[in-house]
PDB file of C-alpha atoms in Angstrom:
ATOM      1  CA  UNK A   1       0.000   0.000   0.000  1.00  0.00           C
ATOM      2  CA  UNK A   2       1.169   3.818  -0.079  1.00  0.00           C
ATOM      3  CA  UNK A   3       1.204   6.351   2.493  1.00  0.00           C
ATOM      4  CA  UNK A   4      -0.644   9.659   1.459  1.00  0.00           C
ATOM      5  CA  UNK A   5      -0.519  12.288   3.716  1.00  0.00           C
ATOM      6  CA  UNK A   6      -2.751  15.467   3.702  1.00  0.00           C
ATOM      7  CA  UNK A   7      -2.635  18.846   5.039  1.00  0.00           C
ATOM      8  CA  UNK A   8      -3.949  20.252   6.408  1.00  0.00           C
ATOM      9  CA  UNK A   9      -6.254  17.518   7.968  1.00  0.00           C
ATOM     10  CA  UNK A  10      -9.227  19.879   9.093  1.00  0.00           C
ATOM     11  CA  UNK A  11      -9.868  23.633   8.697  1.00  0.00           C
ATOM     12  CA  UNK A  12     -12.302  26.562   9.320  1.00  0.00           C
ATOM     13  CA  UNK A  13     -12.091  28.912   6.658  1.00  0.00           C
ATOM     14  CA  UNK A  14     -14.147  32.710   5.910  1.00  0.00           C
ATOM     15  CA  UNK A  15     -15.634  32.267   3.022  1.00  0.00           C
ATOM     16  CA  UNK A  16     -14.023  34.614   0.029  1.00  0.00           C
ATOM     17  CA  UNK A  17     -10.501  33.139   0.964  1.00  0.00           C
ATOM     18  CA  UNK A  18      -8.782  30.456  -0.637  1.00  0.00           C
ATOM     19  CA  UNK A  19      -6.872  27.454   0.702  1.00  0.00           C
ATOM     20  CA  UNK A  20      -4.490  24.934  -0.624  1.00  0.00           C
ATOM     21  CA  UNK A  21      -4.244  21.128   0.455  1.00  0.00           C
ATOM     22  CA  UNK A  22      -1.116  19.488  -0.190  1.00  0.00           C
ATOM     23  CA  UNK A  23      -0.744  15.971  -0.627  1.00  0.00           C
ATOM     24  CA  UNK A  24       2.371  13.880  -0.267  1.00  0.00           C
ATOM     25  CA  UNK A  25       2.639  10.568  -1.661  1.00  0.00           C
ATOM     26  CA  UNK A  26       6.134   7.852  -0.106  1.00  0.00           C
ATOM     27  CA  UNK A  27       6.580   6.505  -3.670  1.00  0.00           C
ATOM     28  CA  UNK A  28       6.351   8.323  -6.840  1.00  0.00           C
ATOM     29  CA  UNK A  29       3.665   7.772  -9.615  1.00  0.00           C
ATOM     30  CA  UNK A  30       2.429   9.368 -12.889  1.00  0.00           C
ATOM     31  CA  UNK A  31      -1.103  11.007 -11.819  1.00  0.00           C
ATOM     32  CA  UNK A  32      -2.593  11.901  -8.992  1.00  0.00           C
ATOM     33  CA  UNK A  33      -6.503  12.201  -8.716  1.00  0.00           C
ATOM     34  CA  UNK A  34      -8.248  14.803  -6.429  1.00  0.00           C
ATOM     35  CA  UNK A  35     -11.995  14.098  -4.879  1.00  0.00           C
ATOM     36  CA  UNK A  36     -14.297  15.813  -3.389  1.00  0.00           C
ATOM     37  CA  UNK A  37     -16.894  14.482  -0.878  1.00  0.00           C
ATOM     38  CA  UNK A  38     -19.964  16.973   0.246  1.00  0.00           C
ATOM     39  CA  UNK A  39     -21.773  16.487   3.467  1.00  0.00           C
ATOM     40  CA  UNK A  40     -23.558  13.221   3.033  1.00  0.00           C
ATOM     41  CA  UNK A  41     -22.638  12.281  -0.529  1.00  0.00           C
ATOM     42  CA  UNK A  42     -20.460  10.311  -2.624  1.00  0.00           C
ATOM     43  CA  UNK A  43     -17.039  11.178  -3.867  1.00  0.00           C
ATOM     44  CA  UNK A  44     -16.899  13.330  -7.290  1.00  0.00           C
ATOM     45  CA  UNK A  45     -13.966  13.872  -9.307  1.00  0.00           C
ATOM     46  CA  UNK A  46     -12.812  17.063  -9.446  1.00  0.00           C
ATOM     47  CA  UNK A  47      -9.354  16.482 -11.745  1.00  0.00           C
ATOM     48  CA  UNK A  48      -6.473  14.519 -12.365  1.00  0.00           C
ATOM     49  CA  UNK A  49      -2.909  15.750 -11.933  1.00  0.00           C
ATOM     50  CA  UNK A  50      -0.526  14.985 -14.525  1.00  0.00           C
ATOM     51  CA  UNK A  51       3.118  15.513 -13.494  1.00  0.00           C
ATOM     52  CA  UNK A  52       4.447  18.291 -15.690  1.00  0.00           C
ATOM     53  CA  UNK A  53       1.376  19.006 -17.675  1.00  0.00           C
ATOM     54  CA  UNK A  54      -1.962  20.703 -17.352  1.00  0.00           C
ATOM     55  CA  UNK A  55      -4.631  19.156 -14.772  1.00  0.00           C
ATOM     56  CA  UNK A  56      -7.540  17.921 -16.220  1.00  0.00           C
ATOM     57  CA  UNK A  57     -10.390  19.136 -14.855  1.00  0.00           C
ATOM     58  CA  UNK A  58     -14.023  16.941 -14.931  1.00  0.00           C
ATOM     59  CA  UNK A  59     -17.429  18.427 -16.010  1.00  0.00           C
ATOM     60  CA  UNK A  60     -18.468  21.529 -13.506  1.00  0.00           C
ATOM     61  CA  UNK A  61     -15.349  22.316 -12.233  1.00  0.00           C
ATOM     62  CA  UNK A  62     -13.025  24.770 -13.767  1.00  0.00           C
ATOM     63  CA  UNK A  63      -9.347  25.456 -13.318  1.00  0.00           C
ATOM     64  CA  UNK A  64      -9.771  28.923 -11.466  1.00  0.00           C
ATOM     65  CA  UNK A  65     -11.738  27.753  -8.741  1.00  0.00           C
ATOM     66  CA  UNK A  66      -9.511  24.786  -7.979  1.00  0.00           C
ATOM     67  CA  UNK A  67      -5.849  25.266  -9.299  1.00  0.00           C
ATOM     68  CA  UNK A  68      -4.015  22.404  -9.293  1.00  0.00           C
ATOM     69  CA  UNK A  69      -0.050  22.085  -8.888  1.00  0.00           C
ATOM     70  CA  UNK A  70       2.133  18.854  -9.869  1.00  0.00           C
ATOM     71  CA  UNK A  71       5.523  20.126  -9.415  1.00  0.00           C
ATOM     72  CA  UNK A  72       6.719  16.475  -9.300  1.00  0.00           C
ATOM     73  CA  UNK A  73       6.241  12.341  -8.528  1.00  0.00           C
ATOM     74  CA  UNK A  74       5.265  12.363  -5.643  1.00  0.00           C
ATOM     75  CA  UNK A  75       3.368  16.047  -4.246  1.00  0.00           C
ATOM     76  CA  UNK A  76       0.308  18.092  -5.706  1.00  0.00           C
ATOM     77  CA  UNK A  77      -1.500  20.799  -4.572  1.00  0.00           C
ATOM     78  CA  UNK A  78      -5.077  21.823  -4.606  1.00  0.00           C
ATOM     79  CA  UNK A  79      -6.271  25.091  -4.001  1.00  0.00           C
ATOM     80  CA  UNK A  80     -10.036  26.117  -3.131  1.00  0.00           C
ATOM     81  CA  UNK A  81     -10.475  29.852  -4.406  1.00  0.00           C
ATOM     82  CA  UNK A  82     -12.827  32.382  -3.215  1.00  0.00           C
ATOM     83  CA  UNK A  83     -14.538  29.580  -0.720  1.00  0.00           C
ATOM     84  CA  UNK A  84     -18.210  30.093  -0.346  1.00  0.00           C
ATOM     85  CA  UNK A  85     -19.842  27.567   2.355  1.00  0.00           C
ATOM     86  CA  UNK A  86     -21.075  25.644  -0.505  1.00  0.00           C
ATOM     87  CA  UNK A  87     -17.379  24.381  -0.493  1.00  0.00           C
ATOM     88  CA  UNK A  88     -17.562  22.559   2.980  1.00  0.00           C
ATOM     89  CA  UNK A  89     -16.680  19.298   1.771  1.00  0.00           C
ATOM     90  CA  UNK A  90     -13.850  16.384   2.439  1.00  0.00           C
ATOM     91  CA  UNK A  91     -11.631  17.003  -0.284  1.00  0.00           C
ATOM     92  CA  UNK A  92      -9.486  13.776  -1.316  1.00  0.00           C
ATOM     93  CA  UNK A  93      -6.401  12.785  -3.421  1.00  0.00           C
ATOM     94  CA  UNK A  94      -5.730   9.448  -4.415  1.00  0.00           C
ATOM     95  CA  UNK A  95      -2.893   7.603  -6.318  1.00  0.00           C
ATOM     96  CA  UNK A  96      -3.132   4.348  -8.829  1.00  0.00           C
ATOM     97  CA  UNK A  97      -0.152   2.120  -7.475  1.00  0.00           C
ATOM     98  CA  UNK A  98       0.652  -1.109  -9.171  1.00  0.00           C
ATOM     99  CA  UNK A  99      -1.228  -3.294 -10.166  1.00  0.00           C
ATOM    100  CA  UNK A 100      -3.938  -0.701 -10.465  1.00  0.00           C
ATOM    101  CA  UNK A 101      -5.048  -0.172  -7.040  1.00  0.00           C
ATOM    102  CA  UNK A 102      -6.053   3.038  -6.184  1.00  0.00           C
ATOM    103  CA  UNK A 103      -5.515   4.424  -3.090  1.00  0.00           C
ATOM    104  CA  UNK A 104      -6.588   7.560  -0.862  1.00  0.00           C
ATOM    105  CA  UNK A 105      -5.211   9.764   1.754  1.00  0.00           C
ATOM    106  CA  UNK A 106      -7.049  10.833   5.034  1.00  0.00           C
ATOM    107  CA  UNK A 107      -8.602  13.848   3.590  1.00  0.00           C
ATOM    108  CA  UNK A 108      -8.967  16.910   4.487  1.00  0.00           C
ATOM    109  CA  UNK A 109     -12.223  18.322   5.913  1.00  0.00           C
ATOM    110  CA  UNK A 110     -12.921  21.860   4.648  1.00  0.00           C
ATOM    111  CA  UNK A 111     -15.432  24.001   6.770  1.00  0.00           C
ATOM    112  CA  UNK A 112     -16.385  27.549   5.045  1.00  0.00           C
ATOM    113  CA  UNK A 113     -18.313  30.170   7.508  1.00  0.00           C
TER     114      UNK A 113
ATOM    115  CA  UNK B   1     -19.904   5.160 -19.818  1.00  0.00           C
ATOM    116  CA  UNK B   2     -19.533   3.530 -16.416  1.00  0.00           C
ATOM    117  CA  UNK B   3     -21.899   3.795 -13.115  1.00  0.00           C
ATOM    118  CA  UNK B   4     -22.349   2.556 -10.040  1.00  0.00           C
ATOM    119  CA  UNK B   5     -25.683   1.576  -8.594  1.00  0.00           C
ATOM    120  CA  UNK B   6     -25.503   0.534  -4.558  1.00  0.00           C
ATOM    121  CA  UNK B   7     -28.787  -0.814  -3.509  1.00  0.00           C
ATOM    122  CA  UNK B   8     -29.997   0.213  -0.233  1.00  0.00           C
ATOM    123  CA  UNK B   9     -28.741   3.727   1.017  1.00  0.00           C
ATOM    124  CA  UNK B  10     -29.497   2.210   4.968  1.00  0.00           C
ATOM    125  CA  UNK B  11     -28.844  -1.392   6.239  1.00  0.00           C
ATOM    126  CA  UNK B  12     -29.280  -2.455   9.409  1.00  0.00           C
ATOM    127  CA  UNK B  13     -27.721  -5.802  10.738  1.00  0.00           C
ATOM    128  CA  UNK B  14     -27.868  -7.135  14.230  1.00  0.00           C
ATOM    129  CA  UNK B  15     -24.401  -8.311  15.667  1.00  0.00           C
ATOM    130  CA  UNK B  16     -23.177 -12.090  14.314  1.00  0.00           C
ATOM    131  CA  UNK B  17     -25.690 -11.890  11.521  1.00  0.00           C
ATOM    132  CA  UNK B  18     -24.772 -11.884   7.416  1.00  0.00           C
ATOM    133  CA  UNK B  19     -23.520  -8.566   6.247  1.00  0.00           C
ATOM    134  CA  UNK B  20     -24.959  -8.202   2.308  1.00  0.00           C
ATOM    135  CA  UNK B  21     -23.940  -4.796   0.708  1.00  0.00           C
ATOM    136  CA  UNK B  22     -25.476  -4.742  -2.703  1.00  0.00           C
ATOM    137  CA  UNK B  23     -23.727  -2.946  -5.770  1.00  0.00           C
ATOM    138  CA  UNK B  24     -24.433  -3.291  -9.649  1.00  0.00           C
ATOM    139  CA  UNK B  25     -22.360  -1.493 -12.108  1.00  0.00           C
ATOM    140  CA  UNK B  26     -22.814  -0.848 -15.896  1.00  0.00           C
ATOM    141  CA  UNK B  27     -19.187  -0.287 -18.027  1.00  0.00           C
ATOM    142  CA  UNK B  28     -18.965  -1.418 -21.611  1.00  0.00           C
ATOM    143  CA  UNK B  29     -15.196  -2.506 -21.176  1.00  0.00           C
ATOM    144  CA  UNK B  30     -14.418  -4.977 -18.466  1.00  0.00           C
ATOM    145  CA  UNK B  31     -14.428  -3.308 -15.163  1.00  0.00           C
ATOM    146  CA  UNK B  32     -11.950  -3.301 -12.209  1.00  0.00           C
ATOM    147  CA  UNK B  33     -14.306  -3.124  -8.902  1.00  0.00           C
ATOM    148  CA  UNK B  34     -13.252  -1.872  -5.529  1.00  0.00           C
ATOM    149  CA  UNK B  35     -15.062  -1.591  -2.741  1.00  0.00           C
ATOM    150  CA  UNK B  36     -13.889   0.873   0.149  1.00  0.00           C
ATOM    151  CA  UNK B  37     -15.331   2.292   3.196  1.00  0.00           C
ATOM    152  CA  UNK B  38     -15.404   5.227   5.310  1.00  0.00           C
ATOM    153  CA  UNK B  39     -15.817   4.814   9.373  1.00  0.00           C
ATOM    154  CA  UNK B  40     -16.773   8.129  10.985  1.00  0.00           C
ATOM    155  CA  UNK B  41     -14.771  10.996  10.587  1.00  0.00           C
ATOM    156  CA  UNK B  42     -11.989   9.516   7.970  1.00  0.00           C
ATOM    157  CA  UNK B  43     -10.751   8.925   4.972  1.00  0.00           C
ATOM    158  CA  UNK B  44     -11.355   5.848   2.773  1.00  0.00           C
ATOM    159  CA  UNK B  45      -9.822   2.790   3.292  1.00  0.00           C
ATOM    160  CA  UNK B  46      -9.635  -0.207   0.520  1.00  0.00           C
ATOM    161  CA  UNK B  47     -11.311  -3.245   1.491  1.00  0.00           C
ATOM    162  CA  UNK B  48     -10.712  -4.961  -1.860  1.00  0.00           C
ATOM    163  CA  UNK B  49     -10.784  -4.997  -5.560  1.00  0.00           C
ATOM    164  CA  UNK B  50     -11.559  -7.066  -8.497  1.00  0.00           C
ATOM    165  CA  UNK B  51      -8.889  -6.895 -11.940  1.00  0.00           C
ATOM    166  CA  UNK B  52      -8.805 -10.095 -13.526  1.00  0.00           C
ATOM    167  CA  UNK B  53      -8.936 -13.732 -12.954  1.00  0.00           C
ATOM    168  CA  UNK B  54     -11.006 -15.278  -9.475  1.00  0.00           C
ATOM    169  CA  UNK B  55     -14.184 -13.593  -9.048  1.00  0.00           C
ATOM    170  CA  UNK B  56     -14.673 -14.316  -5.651  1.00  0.00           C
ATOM    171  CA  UNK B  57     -12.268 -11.817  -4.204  1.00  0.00           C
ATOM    172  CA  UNK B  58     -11.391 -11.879  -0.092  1.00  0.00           C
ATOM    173  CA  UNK B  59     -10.369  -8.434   1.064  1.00  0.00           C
ATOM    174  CA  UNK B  60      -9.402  -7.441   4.825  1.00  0.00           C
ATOM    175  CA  UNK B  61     -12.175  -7.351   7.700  1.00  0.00           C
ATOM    176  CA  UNK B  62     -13.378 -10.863   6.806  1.00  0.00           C
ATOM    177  CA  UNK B  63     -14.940  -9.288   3.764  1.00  0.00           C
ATOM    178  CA  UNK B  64     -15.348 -10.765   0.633  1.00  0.00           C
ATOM    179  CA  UNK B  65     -17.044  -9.886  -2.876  1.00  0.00           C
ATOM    180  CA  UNK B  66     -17.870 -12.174  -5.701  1.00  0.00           C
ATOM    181  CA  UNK B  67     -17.810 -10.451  -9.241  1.00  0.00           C
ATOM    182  CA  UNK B  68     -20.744 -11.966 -11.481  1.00  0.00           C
ATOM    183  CA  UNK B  69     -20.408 -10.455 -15.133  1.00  0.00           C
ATOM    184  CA  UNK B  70     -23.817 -12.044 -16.000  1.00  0.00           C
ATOM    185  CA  UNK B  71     -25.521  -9.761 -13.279  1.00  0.00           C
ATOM    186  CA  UNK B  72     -23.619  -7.011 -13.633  1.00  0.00           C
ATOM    187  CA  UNK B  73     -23.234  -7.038  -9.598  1.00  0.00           C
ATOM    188  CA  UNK B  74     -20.428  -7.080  -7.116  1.00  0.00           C
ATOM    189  CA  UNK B  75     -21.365  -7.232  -3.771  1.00  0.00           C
ATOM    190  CA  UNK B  76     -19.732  -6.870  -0.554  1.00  0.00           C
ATOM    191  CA  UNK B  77     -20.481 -10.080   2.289  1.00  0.00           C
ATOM    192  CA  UNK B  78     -19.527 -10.880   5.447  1.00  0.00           C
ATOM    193  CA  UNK B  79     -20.605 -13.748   7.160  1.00  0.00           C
ATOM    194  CA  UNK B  80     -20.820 -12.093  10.682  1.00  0.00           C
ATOM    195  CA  UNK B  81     -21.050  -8.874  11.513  1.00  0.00           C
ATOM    196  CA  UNK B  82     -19.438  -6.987  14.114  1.00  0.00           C
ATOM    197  CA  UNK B  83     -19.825  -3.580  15.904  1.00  0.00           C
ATOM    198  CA  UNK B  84     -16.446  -2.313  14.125  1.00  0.00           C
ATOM    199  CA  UNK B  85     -17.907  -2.817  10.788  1.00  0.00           C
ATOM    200  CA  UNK B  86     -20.614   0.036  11.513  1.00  0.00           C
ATOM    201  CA  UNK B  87     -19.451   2.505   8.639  1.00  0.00           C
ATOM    202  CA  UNK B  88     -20.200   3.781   5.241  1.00  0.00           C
ATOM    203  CA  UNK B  89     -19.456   1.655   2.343  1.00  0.00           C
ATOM    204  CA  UNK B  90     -18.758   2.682  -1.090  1.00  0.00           C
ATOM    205  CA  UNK B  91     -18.051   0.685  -4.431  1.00  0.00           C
ATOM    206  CA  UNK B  92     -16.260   1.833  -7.411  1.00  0.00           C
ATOM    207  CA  UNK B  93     -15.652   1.196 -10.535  1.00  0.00           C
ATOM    208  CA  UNK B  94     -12.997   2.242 -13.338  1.00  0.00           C
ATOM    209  CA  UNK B  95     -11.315   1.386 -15.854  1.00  0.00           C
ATOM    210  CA  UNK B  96      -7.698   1.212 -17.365  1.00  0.00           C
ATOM    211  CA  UNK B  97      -7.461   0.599 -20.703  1.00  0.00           C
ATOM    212  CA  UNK B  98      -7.171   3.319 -23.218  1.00  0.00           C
ATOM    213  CA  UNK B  99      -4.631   5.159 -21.456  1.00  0.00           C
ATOM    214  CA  UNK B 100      -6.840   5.852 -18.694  1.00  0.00           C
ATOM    215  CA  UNK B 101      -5.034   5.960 -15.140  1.00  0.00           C
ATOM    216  CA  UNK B 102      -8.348   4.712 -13.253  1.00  0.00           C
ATOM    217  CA  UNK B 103     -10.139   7.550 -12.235  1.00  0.00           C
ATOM    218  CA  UNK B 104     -12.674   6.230  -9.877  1.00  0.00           C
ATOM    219  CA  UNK B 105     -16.878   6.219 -10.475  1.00  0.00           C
ATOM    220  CA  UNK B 106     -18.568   5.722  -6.754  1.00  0.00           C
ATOM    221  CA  UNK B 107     -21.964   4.598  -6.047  1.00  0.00           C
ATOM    222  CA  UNK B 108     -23.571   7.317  -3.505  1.00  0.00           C
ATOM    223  CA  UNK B 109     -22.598   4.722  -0.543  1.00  0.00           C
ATOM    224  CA  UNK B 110     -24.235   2.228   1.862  1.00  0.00           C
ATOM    225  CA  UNK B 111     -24.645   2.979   5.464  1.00  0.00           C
ATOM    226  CA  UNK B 112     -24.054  -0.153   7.670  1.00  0.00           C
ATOM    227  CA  UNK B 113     -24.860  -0.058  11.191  1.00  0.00           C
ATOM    228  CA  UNK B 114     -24.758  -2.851  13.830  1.00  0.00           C
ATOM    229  CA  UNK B 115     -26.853  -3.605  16.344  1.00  0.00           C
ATOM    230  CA  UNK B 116     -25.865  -5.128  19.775  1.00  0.00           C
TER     231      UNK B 116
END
């Protein structure tokens, strides 16, 4: 299995500011996918993290409300811009190890007031 | 496309009884399943995942699914429940052929509690 690590693991935000989670993988790997869980719902894809190209974002979310950094193997970043309490979610990265088994860190659990 | 479908958004087990966690899935190139599950308050943890071969697959827990292509179903047993296994439960699906990396496609989760 991997070790993912998140930070930060919890946070109370104002709304209008922006935060970025950072996620650490202990092996490197070609993408990185970032989730996002609302209160009482499923996980959603919000992009995948290419190192050294362009995320790719999924339907309804857009690159200037969640920039995404991949600055190499094994770390990405995801911001949340301009938070409104609508973004109170878990917000997740995972990683596809070998043998195609993808895996997910802690989270971290976003509160906008 | 692919899609999850988990049957049941509430079940309710008593303590030593059959655990039966219901998920169909539609995908028009063979799927790889996972299931994982959330206990309160944390992240999600893999309990196990069909690829290839066996389709009975035994994860951790004393949980095991059994992959039936015919039915389109994979779901999540466990012959006897226990309090620890009250959590959420979510299976997946993706795929990773094409290039694809396996971007995951969740079913809106199963709530499992336990009853003394």
């Amino acid at each position: 299995s991997a070790v993912i690590s998140q930070k930060p693991s919890r946070d109370i935000c104002q709304r209008g500011t922006s935060l970025t989670i950072q996620c650490q993988v202990d092996s490197q790997v070609t993408m990185m996918f970032w989730y996002r869980q609302q209160p009482g719902q499923s996980l959603t894809l919000i992009a995948t993290a290419n190192q050294g190209s362009e995320a790719t974002y999924e339907s309804g979310f857009v690159i200037d409300k969640f920039p995404i950094s991949r600055p190499n193997l094994t770390f990405s970043t995801l911001t949340v811009s301009n938070m409104s309490p609508e973004d109170s979610s878990i917000y997740l990265c995972s990683v596809n190890l070998s043998g195609n088994t993808i895996y997910f860190g802690e989270g971290s659990w976003l509160t906008v007031v | 496309a692919q899609s999850v479908t988990q049957l049941g958004s509430h079940v309710s087990v008593s303590e030593g009884a059959l655990v039966l966690l219901r998920c169909n899935y539609s995908s028009s190139v063979p799927p790889y399943l996972f299931w994982y599950v959330q206990y309160p308050n944390q992240g999600l943890q893999l309990l196990l995942k069909y690829t290839t071969g066996a389709t009975l697959v035994k994860g951790i827990n004393g949980f095991e699914a059994e992959f039936k292509k015919s039915e389109t179903s994979f779901h999540l047993t466990k012959p006897s429940a226990h309090m620890s296994d009250a959590a959420e439960y979510f299976c997946a699906v993706s795929n990773f052929y094409g290039g694809s990396q396996g971007n995951l496609i969740f079913g809106k989760g199963t709530k499992l509690s336990v009853k003394p």
